[in-house]
Amino acid sequence: MRLPIRLLAPVLLAAGPLLTGCGGPEPLPETAPAPRPTSARPSTDAPSTALPSSAGPSGPAVAAASLGGPGTACPLPVSFSLPKDWKPNAIENPEDPEFAALTRQGPAFARCEVDAKPAGHVGFLRVWTAEKGPARAALEEFVAADEKASGASYRETTAGALPAVEVTYTVRSELLDEEKEERAFAVSTPKGAVVVHLGGMGTEEHREMLPAYELARTTLKAL
């Protein structure tokens, strides 16, 4: 298997994906998730100081494609809609120990990443799966595994018709030398827990991509 370019150019960590399929583009990774000692303690359900998940300067995103179902780029336990020009790629062999630093975060394995660059943004919407269990537990462990994460705030919400848990938090960016916003939501399905995460090059870029994240959350269905 060809090694991702990120291993050769860590200075561009904010720009590209994990291990994607042979047919997909291979820009450089945005983050390097891995199982790490817990440092981000889950907060209570106090109101978040980050933007509400519905915020987004671009307005609501319009569905242009579907992801997760049969015949789509990434077979997943869920499906949801994507905006125009967001390009999904399946993650190759996410459970391979050789690439665990890239494809595992806490209890979850990366299954799919949706590249926003063709739509004019620098970032990814990533889908992670974990074993069956409560969505909140999976999400808390997912965030706790990122040693650069802090200020996590959780709230109950919905994803499509499913109960969900959402988290907003900040991550220290070594590239930008500043804190940047990230968020994710998680659901439980008969096939296991699913975490959908939105990062971004920085906070401004993250906020610009929120409509795509919200489109995924509001259109999500268990398969």
XYZ file of C-alpha atoms in Angstrom, residues 17-223:
207
model
C -6.791 13.166 3.990
C -6.090 9.843 5.592
C -5.510 6.665 3.555
C -8.012 6.879 0.726
C -8.824 4.533 -2.100
C -6.619 4.275 -5.131
C -9.086 6.164 -7.309
C -9.313 9.202 -5.031
C -7.052 12.236 -4.704
C -4.326 12.171 -2.062
C -3.774 15.674 -0.699
C -2.247 16.117 2.740
C -4.007 15.360 6.019
C -5.836 17.866 8.129
C -5.248 16.084 11.424
C -3.459 13.036 12.728
C -5.939 11.252 15.039
C -4.597 8.393 17.118
C -5.282 6.630 20.407
C -3.559 8.824 22.963
C -3.641 9.382 26.727
C -6.791 11.153 27.848
C -6.318 14.874 28.320
C -9.601 16.410 27.201
C -12.011 15.785 30.033
C -15.674 15.667 29.027
C -17.566 18.642 30.377
C -21.091 18.641 31.659
C -23.940 19.701 29.417
C -23.308 23.387 30.074
C -23.981 25.680 27.133
C -21.124 25.733 24.641
C -19.119 28.887 24.035
C -18.610 27.801 20.416
C -21.022 28.637 17.624
C -24.298 26.706 17.610
C -24.136 23.794 15.190
C -26.727 25.436 12.952
C -24.592 28.529 12.412
C -22.928 29.029 9.063
C -22.174 32.186 7.097
C -22.941 30.486 3.789
C -26.564 29.679 4.619
C -28.124 26.202 4.398
C -26.432 23.687 2.115
C -28.404 22.141 -0.745
C -28.275 18.345 -1.127
C -26.570 17.240 -4.344
C -25.535 13.642 -3.567
C -25.984 10.844 -1.051
C -23.312 8.952 0.888
C -23.327 5.680 2.792
C -25.815 3.567 0.888
C -25.241 0.854 -1.729
C -23.308 2.050 -4.726
C -21.869 5.134 -3.009
C -18.169 5.796 -2.392
C -18.292 4.667 1.243
C -20.424 1.779 2.568
C -21.516 2.921 6.037
C -24.034 2.033 8.766
C -25.766 5.325 7.926
C -26.507 7.474 4.897
C -26.723 11.249 4.559
C -26.727 13.984 1.939
C -23.739 15.959 0.672
C -23.567 19.373 -0.977
C -22.284 19.893 -4.500
C -18.559 19.288 -5.072
C -17.880 17.619 -1.712
C -15.926 14.510 -2.777
C -16.082 11.335 -0.634
C -13.345 8.696 -0.501
C -13.336 5.425 1.426
C -10.477 4.856 3.888
C -8.352 1.848 2.966
C -7.782 -0.823 5.634
C -8.567 1.413 8.640
C -7.994 -1.419 11.115
C -4.444 -2.130 9.873
C -2.185 -1.553 12.939
C 0.495 -0.055 10.686
C -1.732 2.947 10.052
C -3.458 3.181 13.441
C -2.018 6.651 14.087
C -3.954 7.868 11.061
C -7.107 5.797 11.091
C -7.993 5.212 14.744
C -9.070 7.691 17.405
C -10.169 6.264 20.714
C -12.696 3.489 20.012
C -13.406 4.620 16.457
C -11.957 3.771 13.054
C -12.056 6.180 10.110
C -14.231 4.789 7.309
C -14.778 7.725 4.989
C -13.635 11.286 4.448
C -15.357 13.888 2.348
C -12.985 16.428 0.829
C -14.246 20.010 0.778
C -11.467 21.411 -1.409
C -13.360 20.971 -4.711
C -16.079 23.115 -3.111
C -13.568 25.820 -2.191
C -12.803 24.933 1.450
C -9.797 23.431 3.231
C -11.094 20.627 5.406
C -12.856 17.287 5.640
C -16.073 15.799 6.938
C -14.999 12.401 8.298
C -17.071 9.392 9.311
C -15.804 7.067 12.038
C -17.369 3.848 13.341
C -17.069 2.067 16.680
C -18.525 -1.035 18.287
C -22.116 -1.112 19.498
C -22.718 1.021 22.546
C -24.035 4.402 23.711
C -23.372 7.239 21.296
C -22.257 9.577 24.074
C -19.659 7.138 25.395
C -18.203 6.678 21.912
C -18.097 10.434 21.336
C -16.514 11.215 24.707
C -13.800 8.607 24.141
C -13.255 9.907 20.612
C -12.610 13.446 21.855
C -10.597 12.322 24.881
C -8.204 10.477 22.559
C -7.104 13.777 21.010
C -4.468 15.161 23.369
C -4.767 18.625 21.790
C -8.521 18.890 22.423
C -9.944 21.052 25.207
C -13.152 22.736 26.299
C -15.448 19.928 25.161
C -19.138 20.717 25.617
C -21.807 18.087 24.897
C -25.508 18.385 24.172
C -28.348 16.092 23.227
C -29.671 16.606 19.700
C -31.027 14.601 16.772
C -29.503 13.348 13.530
C -32.334 12.875 11.086
C -34.890 10.968 13.169
C -32.242 9.400 15.444
C -31.263 10.555 18.939
C -27.758 11.968 18.804
C -25.099 13.618 20.933
C -23.065 16.565 19.671
C -19.802 18.034 20.940
C -18.069 21.329 20.261
C -14.470 21.811 21.350
C -11.175 23.420 20.391
C -7.933 21.866 19.191
C -4.498 23.433 19.361
C -3.155 23.832 15.818
C 0.633 23.615 15.684
C 0.554 24.833 12.086
C -1.383 28.012 12.925
C -0.153 28.287 16.532
C -3.682 28.939 17.747
C -6.838 27.220 18.969
C -9.374 26.194 16.320
C -12.959 25.011 16.598
C -14.032 21.466 15.791
C -17.254 19.554 16.319
C -18.796 16.138 15.878
C -22.016 14.252 16.456
C -22.572 10.593 17.215
C -25.466 8.148 16.876
C -26.017 4.534 17.832
C -27.153 2.136 15.110
C -27.769 -1.626 15.009
C -24.360 -1.912 13.297
C -22.473 0.150 15.871
C -21.822 3.752 16.883
C -21.101 6.328 14.178
C -19.193 9.588 14.696
C -19.354 12.324 12.051
C -16.595 14.904 12.581
C -15.900 18.299 11.026
C -12.469 19.887 11.377
C -11.007 22.535 9.112
C -7.818 24.490 8.534
C -8.868 27.034 11.158
C -11.937 28.359 12.952
C -13.036 30.601 10.076
C -12.743 27.740 7.601
C -14.571 25.431 10.012
C -17.488 27.853 10.294
C -17.686 28.214 6.526
C -18.191 24.430 6.276
C -20.909 24.166 8.920
C -23.772 24.068 6.379
C -22.381 20.791 4.959
C -22.077 19.364 8.464
C -25.650 20.381 9.257
C -26.878 18.862 6.007
C -25.264 15.557 7.005
C -26.771 15.713 10.500
C -30.306 16.602 9.475
C -30.517 14.058 6.624
C -28.844 11.118 8.368
C -30.593 7.711 8.297
C -29.583 4.361 9.769
C -29.170 1.604 7.182
